[in-house]
Amino acid sequence: MKKILSLLLTLVFVFGLFIMDKPVEAAKKNSKKAAKGMTSDEFDKINQTIDTLTKKVYAKSLFSPQENEEMIDVKIKLDNELLISQEPSLSQLYYKIGNLYKARGLNTTAIDCYQIILENFAQTPFATKAKRELESMGIKIELPSQYNQEEEEE
């Protein structure tokens, strides 16, 4: 009886190690993926999500709770991606999600998106568009180059 019980405990222990190893491997894969940045498929999916939500705004449709969550998830993914890499293609997504937030009346988040573009992607065409959007919202913009010129004049 003791042999059967010890054999059973040993099998449970070995099986437990095998099962516990899979989440560790999955976490390692996810961390490697996160270190590389956003894939083109993820970029396309986010772009498609923004486009779908923007169409709903234009159609004056109400957002479901799930769609509100998708909009928030997109912003979080972009912010996380910005921490990993400052790929210029992110400026387009930030601009589009900023427009979506603005259209929904969530101006604080829209302003945040536009300012991220100005601060991190000043050399892209979306920086000019973001500046224009901020000015249309009544936000005074001081770019670093403008700030330095004002200091030199004093």
Tab-separated table of C-alpha atoms in Angstrom, residues 10-83:
chain	number	residue	atom	x	y	z
A	10	THR	CA	5.697	10.722	-7.405
A	11	LEU	CA	3.528	10.653	-10.537
A	12	VAL	CA	1.501	13.613	-9.296
A	13	PHE	CA	4.701	15.525	-8.566
A	14	VAL	CA	6.226	14.798	-12.005
A	15	PHE	CA	2.938	15.594	-13.729
A	16	GLY	CA	2.731	18.868	-11.759
A	17	LEU	CA	6.215	19.867	-12.910
A	18	PHE	CA	5.272	19.142	-16.506
A	19	ILE	CA	2.066	21.197	-16.275
A	20	MET	CA	3.766	24.108	-14.484
A	21	ASP	CA	6.496	24.280	-17.131
A	22	LYS	CA	4.067	25.277	-19.911
A	23	PRO	CA	3.009	28.654	-18.398
A	24	VAL	CA	6.670	29.471	-17.815
A	25	GLU	CA	7.456	28.737	-21.474
A	26	ALA	CA	4.474	30.825	-22.598
A	27	ALA	CA	5.609	33.727	-20.421
A	28	LYS	CA	9.104	33.523	-21.915
A	29	LYS	CA	7.682	33.622	-25.441
A	30	ASN	CA	5.488	36.613	-24.574
A	31	SER	CA	8.387	38.515	-23.026
A	32	LYS	CA	10.532	37.894	-26.125
A	33	LYS	CA	7.655	39.051	-28.305
A	34	ALA	CA	7.188	42.193	-26.208
A	35	ALA	CA	10.871	43.009	-26.462
A	36	LYS	CA	10.684	42.927	-30.265
A	37	GLY	CA	7.756	45.332	-30.478
A	38	MET	CA	4.553	45.265	-32.438
A	39	THR	CA	4.232	42.933	-35.400
A	40	SER	CA	2.678	44.071	-38.670
A	41	ASP	CA	-0.367	41.886	-37.948
A	42	GLU	CA	-0.872	43.602	-34.590
A	43	PHE	CA	-0.443	46.985	-36.263
A	44	ASP	CA	-3.049	46.062	-38.892
A	45	LYS	CA	-5.459	44.767	-36.251
A	46	ILE	CA	-5.208	47.974	-34.224
A	47	ASN	CA	-5.628	50.035	-37.382
A	48	GLN	CA	-8.711	48.029	-38.339
A	49	THR	CA	-10.201	48.388	-34.841
A	50	ILE	CA	-9.743	52.160	-34.951
A	51	ASP	CA	-11.312	52.333	-38.416
A	52	THR	CA	-14.317	50.259	-37.327
A	53	LEU	CA	-14.899	52.425	-34.250
A	54	THR	CA	-14.479	55.598	-36.303
A	55	LYS	CA	-17.149	54.387	-38.723
A	56	LYS	CA	-19.507	53.960	-35.789
A	57	VAL	CA	-18.836	57.541	-34.711
A	58	TYR	CA	-19.548	58.815	-38.222
A	59	ALA	CA	-22.756	56.771	-38.324
A	60	LYS	CA	-23.705	58.321	-34.971
A	61	SER	CA	-24.077	54.849	-33.494
A	62	LEU	CA	-23.736	54.153	-29.834
A	63	PHE	CA	-20.704	52.233	-28.643
A	64	SER	CA	-21.276	48.993	-26.786
A	65	PRO	CA	-19.333	48.418	-23.570
A	66	GLN	CA	-17.124	46.026	-25.534
A	67	GLU	CA	-16.342	48.714	-28.120
A	68	ASN	CA	-15.513	51.203	-25.367
A	69	GLU	CA	-13.157	48.600	-23.954
A	70	GLU	CA	-11.579	48.067	-27.398
A	71	MET	CA	-10.948	51.805	-27.700
A	72	ILE	CA	-9.257	51.867	-24.301
A	73	ASP	CA	-7.270	48.708	-25.118
A	74	VAL	CA	-5.937	50.290	-28.312
A	75	LYS	CA	-4.644	53.311	-26.377
A	76	ILE	CA	-3.016	51.066	-23.771
A	77	LYS	CA	-1.353	48.933	-26.466
A	78	LEU	CA	-0.017	52.020	-28.190
A	79	ASP	CA	1.334	53.427	-24.931
A	80	ASN	CA	3.020	50.110	-24.153
A	81	GLU	CA	4.488	49.931	-27.645
A	82	LEU	CA	5.815	53.472	-27.295
A	83	LEU	CA	7.809	52.316	-24.267
